[in-house]
Amino acid sequence: MRRVGPPAAAAVLAGLLLALAACGRHSPADGGVSTASNPTATGGAHGTAGKPAGQKPAAAPAAETSTITRINEDGSESVEDTSADSGTHNALLAAVASTANAATLSAPSPWQEGVNYTRLVPAQPTAVAAGQVEVLEFFWYACPHCYALDPLVENWKKTKPPYITFTRVPVMWSEGHRQLARFSYTLDALGKLGDLHSTIFKEIHVGGNPLVDVGGDEARSEQIEEAFAVKHGVAADAFRTNYKSFSVESALRRADELTQRYRVAGVPTFVIAGKYVADVATAGGEERLISLVSDLAALEHKR
């Protein structure tokens, strides 16, 4: 696909958002796990780059006003009032207070269950070795919030404790999402994803190349993705051989299963130890989200 400058890139990305659905999905399929207390739709609200979003921790003054900006499936934005004088917000806090399990991690932890993170009921089985804590990040390469958060995630990966097993899971909401997921799993099968992960984000958000056909043509998407891979040192034959291989198909099925199991409604969303769900909005910002994930993982490791 022809590379385009910044103005055209914005138009391409806008078209991609409309064609493939946006970073939030407000009506996930029925089924999967329930939550003990949930002040926001699971993963359904996002922070903007360098700026906290959503409600503040429980210690915030009652009169404070805050909002969450949601990106809807049609690409539009809506702003939800989450101030303490909001009737909905008060009702949610009351529900949290009345829930026996709605408590802080442990004093003097800054994190409160039902506010900063949600506990999954029942907890889900994880696919890690004994002594390890599984951390999943549900994401989408075309999501601007995932792109903004990714440098923090990459830095965290370098310093996280060895007991954390971290896995990225591309969401599988539509064929458009599936095409980018197939691309990432193909590169992973070739041992190239680690080198190209950040480059894919930049290609989409800076270079203006959506890496899929915005009209939904799967064959054309494969051609676009192959061209990108070849440009970055992948042999064309190897790319084609792996694109629809058994290992890639198995990875896609697994990602689809996890997306449905956890009823992921927005990205980026983190699931820790099959028990806890958090996102930028609930944590109170991007850096706080990374800290929250680490603290929840540490809590599980001690058990």
PDB file of C-alpha atoms in Angstrom:
ATOM      1  CA  MET A   1       0.000   0.000   0.000  1.00  0.00           C
ATOM      2  CA  ARG A   2       1.251   3.487  -0.822  1.00  0.00           C
ATOM      3  CA  ARG A   3       2.619   5.373   2.161  1.00  0.00           C
ATOM      4  CA  VAL A   4       0.833   8.639   2.837  1.00  0.00           C
ATOM      5  CA  GLY A   5       1.684  11.793   4.707  1.00  0.00           C
ATOM      6  CA  PRO A   6       0.127  12.889   8.020  1.00  0.00           C
ATOM      7  CA  PRO A   7      -3.117  14.456   6.642  1.00  0.00           C
ATOM      8  CA  ALA A   8      -3.886  11.440   4.491  1.00  0.00           C
ATOM      9  CA  ALA A   9      -2.786   9.108   7.268  1.00  0.00           C
ATOM     10  CA  ALA A  10      -5.447  10.575   9.545  1.00  0.00           C
ATOM     11  CA  ALA A  11      -8.077   9.935   6.913  1.00  0.00           C
ATOM     12  CA  VAL A  12      -6.898   6.368   6.417  1.00  0.00           C
ATOM     13  CA  LEU A  13      -7.009   5.661  10.138  1.00  0.00           C
ATOM     14  CA  ALA A  14     -10.442   7.265  10.435  1.00  0.00           C
ATOM     15  CA  GLY A  15     -11.667   4.979   7.693  1.00  0.00           C
ATOM     16  CA  LEU A  16     -10.084   2.020   9.417  1.00  0.00           C
ATOM     17  CA  LEU A  17     -11.810   2.845  12.676  1.00  0.00           C
ATOM     18  CA  LEU A  18     -15.157   3.002  10.940  1.00  0.00           C
ATOM     19  CA  ALA A  19     -14.568  -0.130   8.904  1.00  0.00           C
ATOM     20  CA  LEU A  20     -13.224  -2.424  11.608  1.00  0.00           C
ATOM     21  CA  ALA A  21     -15.034  -1.055  14.721  1.00  0.00           C
ATOM     22  CA  ALA A  22     -13.265   0.981  17.339  1.00  0.00           C
ATOM     23  CA  CYS A  23     -11.380   0.280  20.546  1.00  0.00           C
ATOM     24  CA  GLY A  24     -14.544  -0.207  22.564  1.00  0.00           C
ATOM     25  CA  ARG A  25     -17.188  -2.861  22.152  1.00  0.00           C
ATOM     26  CA  HIS A  26     -20.191  -2.125  24.323  1.00  0.00           C
ATOM     27  CA  SER A  27     -22.283  -5.246  23.730  1.00  0.00           C
ATOM     28  CA  PRO A  28     -20.133  -8.358  24.150  1.00  0.00           C
ATOM     29  CA  ALA A  29     -21.718 -11.720  23.542  1.00  0.00           C
ATOM     30  CA  ASP A  30     -23.533 -13.294  26.483  1.00  0.00           C
ATOM     31  CA  GLY A  31     -21.596 -15.861  28.436  1.00  0.00           C
ATOM     32  CA  GLY A  32     -18.184 -15.952  30.025  1.00  0.00           C
ATOM     33  CA  VAL A  33     -17.345 -14.786  33.502  1.00  0.00           C
ATOM     34  CA  SER A  34     -19.271 -12.377  35.672  1.00  0.00           C
ATOM     35  CA  THR A  35     -17.814  -9.723  37.947  1.00  0.00           C
ATOM     36  CA  ALA A  36     -18.115  -9.239  41.664  1.00  0.00           C
ATOM     37  CA  SER A  37     -18.342  -5.480  41.212  1.00  0.00           C
ATOM     38  CA  ASN A  38     -17.794  -3.438  38.073  1.00  0.00           C
ATOM     39  CA  PRO A  39     -17.940   0.372  37.962  1.00  0.00           C
ATOM     40  CA  THR A  40     -17.191   0.440  34.235  1.00  0.00           C
ATOM     41  CA  ALA A  41     -17.785  -1.953  31.375  1.00  0.00           C
ATOM     42  CA  THR A  42     -14.887  -4.409  31.310  1.00  0.00           C
ATOM     43  CA  GLY A  43     -12.142  -2.609  29.450  1.00  0.00           C
ATOM     44  CA  GLY A  44     -14.731  -0.294  27.921  1.00  0.00           C
ATOM     45  CA  ALA A  45     -13.101   3.040  28.729  1.00  0.00           C
ATOM     46  CA  HIS A  46      -9.658   4.293  27.846  1.00  0.00           C
ATOM     47  CA  GLY A  47      -7.165   6.962  28.850  1.00  0.00           C
ATOM     48  CA  THR A  48      -5.583   9.277  26.327  1.00  0.00           C
ATOM     49  CA  ALA A  49      -1.819   9.463  25.903  1.00  0.00           C
ATOM     50  CA  GLY A  50      -0.134  10.986  28.951  1.00  0.00           C
ATOM     51  CA  LYS A  51      -3.446  11.834  30.600  1.00  0.00           C
ATOM     52  CA  PRO A  52      -5.386   9.813  33.208  1.00  0.00           C
ATOM     53  CA  ALA A  53      -8.996   9.033  32.396  1.00  0.00           C
ATOM     54  CA  GLY A  54     -11.985   7.751  34.300  1.00  0.00           C
ATOM     55  CA  GLN A  55     -12.765   8.090  37.977  1.00  0.00           C
ATOM     56  CA  LYS A  56     -10.082   8.624  40.580  1.00  0.00           C
ATOM     57  CA  PRO A  57      -9.350   6.229  43.452  1.00  0.00           C
ATOM     58  CA  ALA A  58     -11.836   6.006  46.292  1.00  0.00           C
ATOM     59  CA  ALA A  59     -10.094   8.715  48.334  1.00  0.00           C
ATOM     60  CA  ALA A  60     -11.078  11.415  45.840  1.00  0.00           C
ATOM     61  CA  PRO A  61     -13.331  14.194  47.246  1.00  0.00           C
ATOM     62  CA  ALA A  62     -17.031  13.523  46.775  1.00  0.00           C
ATOM     63  CA  ALA A  63     -17.579  16.791  44.940  1.00  0.00           C
ATOM     64  CA  GLU A  64     -14.902  16.149  42.303  1.00  0.00           C
ATOM     65  CA  THR A  65     -16.046  15.889  38.721  1.00  0.00           C
ATOM     66  CA  SER A  66     -14.468  13.428  36.296  1.00  0.00           C
ATOM     67  CA  THR A  67     -15.358  11.946  32.945  1.00  0.00           C
ATOM     68  CA  ILE A  68     -14.510   8.964  30.791  1.00  0.00           C
ATOM     69  CA  THR A  69     -14.206   9.319  27.034  1.00  0.00           C
ATOM     70  CA  ARG A  70     -15.389   6.227  25.223  1.00  0.00           C
ATOM     71  CA  ILE A  71     -14.701   5.355  21.604  1.00  0.00           C
ATOM     72  CA  ASN A  72     -17.797   3.723  20.177  1.00  0.00           C
ATOM     73  CA  GLU A  73     -17.966   0.994  17.558  1.00  0.00           C
ATOM     74  CA  ASP A  74     -18.883   3.513  14.851  1.00  0.00           C
ATOM     75  CA  GLY A  75     -15.727   5.523  15.567  1.00  0.00           C
ATOM     76  CA  SER A  76     -17.507   8.373  17.386  1.00  0.00           C
ATOM     77  CA  GLU A  77     -16.596   9.557  20.868  1.00  0.00           C
ATOM     78  CA  SER A  78     -18.914   9.975  23.831  1.00  0.00           C
ATOM     79  CA  VAL A  79     -18.190  11.457  27.252  1.00  0.00           C
ATOM     80  CA  GLU A  80     -19.663   9.882  30.378  1.00  0.00           C
ATOM     81  CA  ASP A  81     -19.961  11.773  33.657  1.00  0.00           C
ATOM     82  CA  THR A  82     -18.457   9.747  36.493  1.00  0.00           C
ATOM     83  CA  SER A  83     -18.483  12.524  39.112  1.00  0.00           C
ATOM     84  CA  ALA A  84     -19.361  11.647  42.665  1.00  0.00           C
ATOM     85  CA  ASP A  85     -22.719  13.425  42.408  1.00  0.00           C
ATOM     86  CA  SER A  86     -23.737  11.223  39.473  1.00  0.00           C
ATOM     87  CA  GLY A  87     -26.653   8.999  40.446  1.00  0.00           C
ATOM     88  CA  THR A  88     -25.279   6.072  38.498  1.00  0.00           C
ATOM     89  CA  HIS A  89     -21.869   6.485  40.069  1.00  0.00           C
ATOM     90  CA  ASN A  90     -23.334   6.629  43.579  1.00  0.00           C
ATOM     91  CA  ALA A  91     -25.371   3.521  42.920  1.00  0.00           C
ATOM     92  CA  LEU A  92     -22.269   1.703  41.734  1.00  0.00           C
ATOM     93  CA  LEU A  93     -20.286   2.754  44.777  1.00  0.00           C
ATOM     94  CA  ALA A  94     -23.127   1.608  47.006  1.00  0.00           C
ATOM     95  CA  ALA A  95     -23.105  -1.759  45.268  1.00  0.00           C
ATOM     96  CA  VAL A  96     -19.357  -1.996  45.815  1.00  0.00           C
ATOM     97  CA  ALA A  97     -19.704  -1.111  49.488  1.00  0.00           C
ATOM     98  CA  SER A  98     -22.352  -3.778  49.993  1.00  0.00           C
ATOM     99  CA  THR A  99     -20.278  -6.504  48.357  1.00  0.00           C
ATOM    100  CA  ALA A 100     -18.407  -8.606  50.896  1.00  0.00           C
ATOM    101  CA  ASN A 101     -15.405  -9.033  48.623  1.00  0.00           C
ATOM    102  CA  ALA A 102     -15.115  -5.356  47.688  1.00  0.00           C
ATOM    103  CA  ALA A 103     -12.045  -4.446  49.725  1.00  0.00           C
ATOM    104  CA  THR A 104      -8.583  -3.059  49.230  1.00  0.00           C
ATOM    105  CA  LEU A 105      -5.694  -5.397  48.411  1.00  0.00           C
ATOM    106  CA  SER A 106      -4.180  -4.811  51.825  1.00  0.00           C
ATOM    107  CA  ALA A 107      -3.441  -1.695  53.829  1.00  0.00           C
ATOM    108  CA  PRO A 108      -1.892   0.644  52.889  1.00  0.00           C
ATOM    109  CA  SER A 109      -2.507  -0.385  49.278  1.00  0.00           C
ATOM    110  CA  PRO A 110      -3.823   2.436  47.051  1.00  0.00           C
ATOM    111  CA  TRP A 111      -5.943  -0.012  45.069  1.00  0.00           C
ATOM    112  CA  GLN A 112      -9.579  -0.718  45.806  1.00  0.00           C
ATOM    113  CA  GLU A 113     -11.496  -3.648  44.386  1.00  0.00           C
ATOM    114  CA  GLY A 114     -14.560  -2.522  42.464  1.00  0.00           C
ATOM    115  CA  VAL A 115     -12.955   0.857  41.780  1.00  0.00           C
ATOM    116  CA  ASN A 116      -9.460   0.289  40.412  1.00  0.00           C
ATOM    117  CA  TYR A 117      -9.948  -3.289  39.302  1.00  0.00           C
ATOM    118  CA  THR A 118     -12.671  -5.918  39.026  1.00  0.00           C
ATOM    119  CA  ARG A 119     -12.552  -9.399  40.502  1.00  0.00           C
ATOM    120  CA  LEU A 120     -13.746 -12.164  38.191  1.00  0.00           C
ATOM    121  CA  VAL A 121     -16.267 -14.655  39.560  1.00  0.00           C
ATOM    122  CA  PRO A 122     -15.441 -17.439  39.120  1.00  0.00           C
ATOM    123  CA  ALA A 123     -11.713 -17.098  38.595  1.00  0.00           C
ATOM    124  CA  GLN A 124     -10.576 -18.598  35.299  1.00  0.00           C
ATOM    125  CA  PRO A 125      -7.899 -21.244  34.742  1.00  0.00           C
ATOM    126  CA  THR A 126      -4.580 -19.971  33.423  1.00  0.00           C
ATOM    127  CA  ALA A 127      -2.006 -21.536  31.121  1.00  0.00           C
ATOM    128  CA  VAL A 128       1.224 -20.982  33.053  1.00  0.00           C
ATOM    129  CA  ALA A 129       3.616 -23.148  35.037  1.00  0.00           C
ATOM    130  CA  ALA A 130       3.360 -23.538  38.803  1.00  0.00           C
ATOM    131  CA  GLY A 131       4.731 -20.489  40.589  1.00  0.00           C
ATOM    132  CA  GLN A 132       4.038 -18.223  37.619  1.00  0.00           C
ATOM    133  CA  VAL A 133       1.390 -15.493  37.435  1.00  0.00           C
ATOM    134  CA  GLU A 134      -0.293 -15.004  34.083  1.00  0.00           C
ATOM    135  CA  VAL A 135      -0.834 -11.461  32.811  1.00  0.00           C
ATOM    136  CA  LEU A 136      -2.786 -11.002  29.579  1.00  0.00           C
ATOM    137  CA  GLU A 137      -3.033  -7.769  27.626  1.00  0.00           C
ATOM    138  CA  PHE A 138      -5.941  -7.646  25.194  1.00  0.00           C
ATOM    139  CA  PHE A 139      -5.095  -5.157  22.463  1.00  0.00           C
ATOM    140  CA  TRP A 140      -5.583  -4.113  18.848  1.00  0.00           C
ATOM    141  CA  TYR A 141      -2.803  -2.696  16.698  1.00  0.00           C
ATOM    142  CA  ALA A 142      -5.091  -0.024  15.215  1.00  0.00           C
ATOM    143  CA  CYS A 143      -6.229   1.224  18.646  1.00  0.00           C
ATOM    144  CA  PRO A 144      -4.645   4.604  19.503  1.00  0.00           C
ATOM    145  CA  HIS A 145      -4.911   3.879  23.236  1.00  0.00           C
ATOM    146  CA  CYS A 146      -2.967   0.632  22.844  1.00  0.00           C
ATOM    147  CA  TYR A 147      -0.348   2.517  20.832  1.00  0.00           C
ATOM    148  CA  ALA A 148      -0.044   5.191  23.538  1.00  0.00           C
ATOM    149  CA  LEU A 149       0.304   2.601  26.293  1.00  0.00           C
ATOM    150  CA  ASP A 150       2.708   0.290  24.477  1.00  0.00           C
ATOM    151  CA  PRO A 151       6.010   2.075  25.319  1.00  0.00           C
ATOM    152  CA  LEU A 152       5.174   1.717  29.018  1.00  0.00           C
ATOM    153  CA  VAL A 153       4.347  -1.949  28.527  1.00  0.00           C
ATOM    154  CA  GLU A 154       7.601  -2.529  26.663  1.00  0.00           C
ATOM    155  CA  ASN A 155       9.613  -0.884  29.453  1.00  0.00           C
ATOM    156  CA  TRP A 156       7.702  -2.868  32.084  1.00  0.00           C
ATOM    157  CA  LYS A 157       8.489  -6.122  30.268  1.00  0.00           C
ATOM    158  CA  LYS A 158      12.208  -5.452  30.755  1.00  0.00           C
ATOM    159  CA  THR A 159      11.906  -4.980  34.525  1.00  0.00           C
ATOM    160  CA  LYS A 160       8.925  -7.137  35.541  1.00  0.00           C
ATOM    161  CA  PRO A 161       9.565  -9.923  38.068  1.00  0.00           C
ATOM    162  CA  PRO A 162      10.488 -13.299  36.575  1.00  0.00           C
ATOM    163  CA  TYR A 163       7.364 -14.901  38.055  1.00  0.00           C
ATOM    164  CA  ILE A 164       5.122 -12.935  35.656  1.00  0.00           C
ATOM    165  CA  THR A 165       4.295 -14.641  32.356  1.00  0.00           C
ATOM    166  CA  PHE A 166       3.104 -11.878  30.041  1.00  0.00           C
ATOM    167  CA  THR A 167       1.124 -12.537  26.864  1.00  0.00           C
ATOM    168  CA  ARG A 168      -0.492 -10.170  24.403  1.00  0.00           C
ATOM    169  CA  VAL A 169      -3.847 -11.294  23.000  1.00  0.00           C
ATOM    170  CA  PRO A 170      -5.236  -9.515  19.912  1.00  0.00           C
ATOM    171  CA  VAL A 171      -9.006  -9.042  20.132  1.00  0.00           C
ATOM    172  CA  MET A 172     -11.191 -10.955  17.695  1.00  0.00           C
ATOM    173  CA  TRP A 173     -14.307  -8.807  17.399  1.00  0.00           C
ATOM    174  CA  SER A 174     -14.595  -8.838  13.608  1.00  0.00           C
ATOM    175  CA  GLU A 175     -12.887 -10.068  10.461  1.00  0.00           C
ATOM    176  CA  GLY A 176     -10.915  -6.823  10.334  1.00  0.00           C
ATOM    177  CA  HIS A 177      -9.526  -7.461  13.821  1.00  0.00           C
ATOM    178  CA  ARG A 178      -8.876 -11.081  12.875  1.00  0.00           C
ATOM    179  CA  GLN A 179      -6.766 -10.038   9.876  1.00  0.00           C
ATOM    180  CA  LEU A 180      -4.378  -8.050  12.054  1.00  0.00           C
ATOM    181  CA  ALA A 181      -4.342 -10.862  14.602  1.00  0.00           C
ATOM    182  CA  ARG A 182      -3.452 -13.364  11.869  1.00  0.00           C
ATOM    183  CA  PHE A 183      -0.641 -11.057  10.776  1.00  0.00           C
ATOM    184  CA  SER A 184       0.838 -10.868  14.272  1.00  0.00           C
ATOM    185  CA  TYR A 185       0.608 -14.633  14.823  1.00  0.00           C
ATOM    186  CA  THR A 186       2.226 -15.256  11.433  1.00  0.00           C
ATOM    187  CA  LEU A 187       5.168 -13.070  12.404  1.00  0.00           C
ATOM    188  CA  ASP A 188       5.282 -14.812  15.775  1.00  0.00           C
ATOM    189  CA  ALA A 189       5.454 -18.222  14.077  1.00  0.00           C
ATOM    190  CA  LEU A 190       8.407 -16.917  12.068  1.00  0.00           C
ATOM    191  CA  GLY A 191      10.168 -15.606  15.173  1.00  0.00           C
ATOM    192  CA  LYS A 192       9.867 -12.022  13.945  1.00  0.00           C
ATOM    193  CA  LEU A 193       7.100 -10.529  16.090  1.00  0.00           C
ATOM    194  CA  GLY A 194       9.392  -9.454  18.914  1.00  0.00           C
ATOM    195  CA  ASP A 195      11.462  -7.376  16.509  1.00  0.00           C
ATOM    196  CA  LEU A 196       8.493  -5.922  14.612  1.00  0.00           C
ATOM    197  CA  HIS A 197       5.823  -5.412  17.291  1.00  0.00           C
ATOM    198  CA  SER A 198       6.526  -1.709  17.855  1.00  0.00           C
ATOM    199  CA  THR A 199       7.190  -1.218  14.138  1.00  0.00           C
ATOM    200  CA  ILE A 200       3.674  -2.451  13.341  1.00  0.00           C
ATOM    201  CA  PHE A 201       2.198   0.150  15.688  1.00  0.00           C
ATOM    202  CA  LYS A 202       4.263   2.907  14.067  1.00  0.00           C
ATOM    203  CA  GLU A 203       3.405   1.750  10.554  1.00  0.00           C
ATOM    204  CA  ILE A 204      -0.290   2.174  11.343  1.00  0.00           C
ATOM    205  CA  HIS A 205      -0.323   5.240  13.568  1.00  0.00           C
ATOM    206  CA  VAL A 206       2.598   7.200  12.122  1.00  0.00           C
ATOM    207  CA  GLY A 207       3.035   5.797   8.625  1.00  0.00           C
ATOM    208  CA  GLY A 208      -0.688   5.780   7.821  1.00  0.00           C
ATOM    209  CA  ASN A 209      -0.646   2.194   6.533  1.00  0.00           C
ATOM    210  CA  PRO A 210      -3.521   0.250   8.177  1.00  0.00           C
ATOM    211  CA  LEU A 211      -1.892  -3.065   7.165  1.00  0.00           C
ATOM    212  CA  VAL A 212      -5.277  -4.433   6.124  1.00  0.00           C
ATOM    213  CA  ASP A 213      -7.615  -3.719   3.268  1.00  0.00           C
ATOM    214  CA  VAL A 214     -10.167  -1.311   4.732  1.00  0.00           C
ATOM    215  CA  GLY A 215     -12.751  -2.732   2.361  1.00  0.00           C
ATOM    216  CA  GLY A 216     -12.415  -6.132   4.014  1.00  0.00           C
ATOM    217  CA  ASP A 217     -10.757  -8.010   1.134  1.00  0.00           C
ATOM    218  CA  GLU A 218      -8.812 -10.782   2.909  1.00  0.00           C
ATOM    219  CA  ALA A 219      -6.616 -11.584  -0.095  1.00  0.00           C
ATOM    220  CA  ARG A 220      -5.676  -7.928  -0.440  1.00  0.00           C
ATOM    221  CA  SER A 221      -4.942  -7.743   3.299  1.00  0.00           C
ATOM    222  CA  GLU A 222      -2.576 -10.682   2.975  1.00  0.00           C
ATOM    223  CA  GLN A 223      -0.754  -8.924   0.119  1.00  0.00           C
ATOM    224  CA  ILE A 224      -0.407  -5.721   2.157  1.00  0.00           C
ATOM    225  CA  GLU A 225       0.910  -7.591   5.173  1.00  0.00           C
ATOM    226  CA  GLU A 226       3.283  -9.705   3.100  1.00  0.00           C
ATOM    227  CA  ALA A 227       4.745  -6.564   1.525  1.00  0.00           C
ATOM    228  CA  PHE A 228       5.389  -5.112   4.988  1.00  0.00           C
ATOM    229  CA  ALA A 229       6.971  -8.367   6.202  1.00  0.00           C
ATOM    230  CA  VAL A 230       9.229  -8.683   3.152  1.00  0.00           C
ATOM    231  CA  LYS A 231      10.311  -5.064   3.570  1.00  0.00           C
ATOM    232  CA  HIS A 232      11.478  -5.985   7.074  1.00  0.00           C
ATOM    233  CA  GLY A 233      13.448  -9.073   6.134  1.00  0.00           C
ATOM    234  CA  VAL A 234      10.876 -11.889   6.049  1.00  0.00           C
ATOM    235  CA  ALA A 235      11.046 -14.281   3.091  1.00  0.00           C
ATOM    236  CA  ALA A 236       7.856 -14.121   1.031  1.00  0.00           C
ATOM    237  CA  ASP A 237       7.569 -17.908   0.735  1.00  0.00           C
ATOM    238  CA  ALA A 238       7.928 -18.372   4.476  1.00  0.00           C
ATOM    239  CA  PHE A 239       5.293 -15.728   5.128  1.00  0.00           C
ATOM    240  CA  ARG A 240       2.777 -17.399   2.785  1.00  0.00           C
ATOM    241  CA  THR A 241       3.464 -20.845   4.222  1.00  0.00           C
ATOM    242  CA  ASN A 242       2.761 -19.692   7.765  1.00  0.00           C
ATOM    243  CA  TYR A 243      -0.095 -17.263   7.085  1.00  0.00           C
ATOM    244  CA  LYS A 244      -2.768 -19.978   7.217  1.00  0.00           C
ATOM    245  CA  SER A 245      -0.753 -22.684   8.946  1.00  0.00           C
ATOM    246  CA  PHE A 246      -2.104 -24.943  11.681  1.00  0.00           C
ATOM    247  CA  SER A 247      -0.134 -23.111  14.364  1.00  0.00           C
ATOM    248  CA  VAL A 248      -1.526 -19.723  13.325  1.00  0.00           C
ATOM    249  CA  GLU A 249      -5.088 -21.078  13.114  1.00  0.00           C
ATOM    250  CA  SER A 250      -4.697 -22.586  16.595  1.00  0.00           C
ATOM    251  CA  ALA A 251      -3.431 -19.278  17.984  1.00  0.00           C
ATOM    252  CA  LEU A 252      -6.397 -17.449  16.464  1.00  0.00           C
ATOM    253  CA  ARG A 253      -8.851 -19.896  18.021  1.00  0.00           C
ATOM    254  CA  ARG A 254      -7.166 -19.462  21.392  1.00  0.00           C
ATOM    255  CA  ALA A 255      -7.327 -15.664  21.138  1.00  0.00           C
ATOM    256  CA  ASP A 256     -11.000 -15.860  20.172  1.00  0.00           C
ATOM    257  CA  GLU A 257     -11.707 -18.127  23.124  1.00  0.00           C
ATOM    258  CA  LEU A 258      -9.965 -15.790  25.575  1.00  0.00           C
ATOM    259  CA  THR A 259     -11.677 -12.684  24.175  1.00  0.00           C
ATOM    260  CA  GLN A 260     -15.055 -14.333  24.689  1.00  0.00           C
ATOM    261  CA  ARG A 261     -14.206 -15.931  28.038  1.00  0.00           C
ATOM    262  CA  TYR A 262     -13.249 -12.615  29.569  1.00  0.00           C
ATOM    263  CA  ARG A 263     -15.988 -10.714  27.704  1.00  0.00           C
ATOM    264  CA  VAL A 264     -13.468  -8.113  26.602  1.00  0.00           C
ATOM    265  CA  ALA A 265     -15.398  -4.980  25.679  1.00  0.00           C
ATOM    266  CA  GLY A 266     -12.546  -2.550  25.083  1.00  0.00           C
ATOM    267  CA  VAL A 267      -8.793  -2.333  24.703  1.00  0.00           C
ATOM    268  CA  PRO A 268      -6.267  -2.120  26.197  1.00  0.00           C
ATOM    269  CA  THR A 269      -7.536  -4.443  28.949  1.00  0.00           C
ATOM    270  CA  PHE A 270      -5.374  -6.467  31.339  1.00  0.00           C
ATOM    271  CA  VAL A 271      -6.355  -9.720  33.039  1.00  0.00           C
ATOM    272  CA  ILE A 272      -4.168 -10.827  35.932  1.00  0.00           C
ATOM    273  CA  ALA A 273      -4.038 -14.439  37.153  1.00  0.00           C
ATOM    274  CA  GLY A 274      -7.447 -15.157  35.625  1.00  0.00           C
ATOM    275  CA  LYS A 275      -8.918 -13.229  38.574  1.00  0.00           C
ATOM    276  CA  TYR A 276      -8.624  -9.494  38.065  1.00  0.00           C
ATOM    277  CA  VAL A 277      -9.463  -7.102  35.211  1.00  0.00           C
ATOM    278  CA  ALA A 278      -8.158  -3.549  34.917  1.00  0.00           C
ATOM    279  CA  ASP A 279      -7.746  -0.840  32.313  1.00  0.00           C
ATOM    280  CA  VAL A 280      -6.490   2.728  32.051  1.00  0.00           C
ATOM    281  CA  ALA A 281      -9.772   4.221  33.264  1.00  0.00           C
ATOM    282  CA  THR A 282     -10.175   2.096  36.370  1.00  0.00           C
ATOM    283  CA  ALA A 283      -6.517   2.389  37.330  1.00  0.00           C
ATOM    284  CA  GLY A 284      -6.573   6.159  36.941  1.00  0.00           C
ATOM    285  CA  GLY A 285      -3.964   6.552  34.213  1.00  0.00           C
ATOM    286  CA  GLU A 286      -1.464   4.691  32.082  1.00  0.00           C
ATOM    287  CA  GLU A 287       1.429   4.601  34.565  1.00  0.00           C
ATOM    288  CA  ARG A 288      -0.937   3.694  37.408  1.00  0.00           C
ATOM    289  CA  LEU A 289      -2.251   0.810  35.319  1.00  0.00           C
ATOM    290  CA  ILE A 290       1.224  -0.668  35.007  1.00  0.00           C
ATOM    291  CA  SER A 291       1.742  -0.315  38.768  1.00  0.00           C
ATOM    292  CA  LEU A 292      -1.630  -1.900  39.465  1.00  0.00           C
ATOM    293  CA  VAL A 293      -0.861  -4.878  37.238  1.00  0.00           C
ATOM    294  CA  SER A 294       2.450  -5.405  39.038  1.00  0.00           C
ATOM    295  CA  ASP A 295       0.837  -5.156  42.477  1.00  0.00           C
ATOM    296  CA  LEU A 296      -1.963  -7.595  41.641  1.00  0.00           C
ATOM    297  CA  ALA A 297       0.559 -10.051  40.222  1.00  0.00           C
ATOM    298  CA  ALA A 298       2.700  -9.731  43.348  1.00  0.00           C
ATOM    299  CA  LEU A 299      -0.356 -10.376  45.518  1.00  0.00           C
ATOM    300  CA  GLU A 300      -1.098 -13.585  43.634  1.00  0.00           C
ATOM    301  CA  HIS A 301       2.524 -14.698  43.763  1.00  0.00           C
ATOM    302  CA  LYS A 302       2.502 -14.516  47.569  1.00  0.00           C
ATOM    303  CA  ARG A 303      -0.506 -16.828  47.829  1.00  0.00           C
TER     304      ARG A 303
END
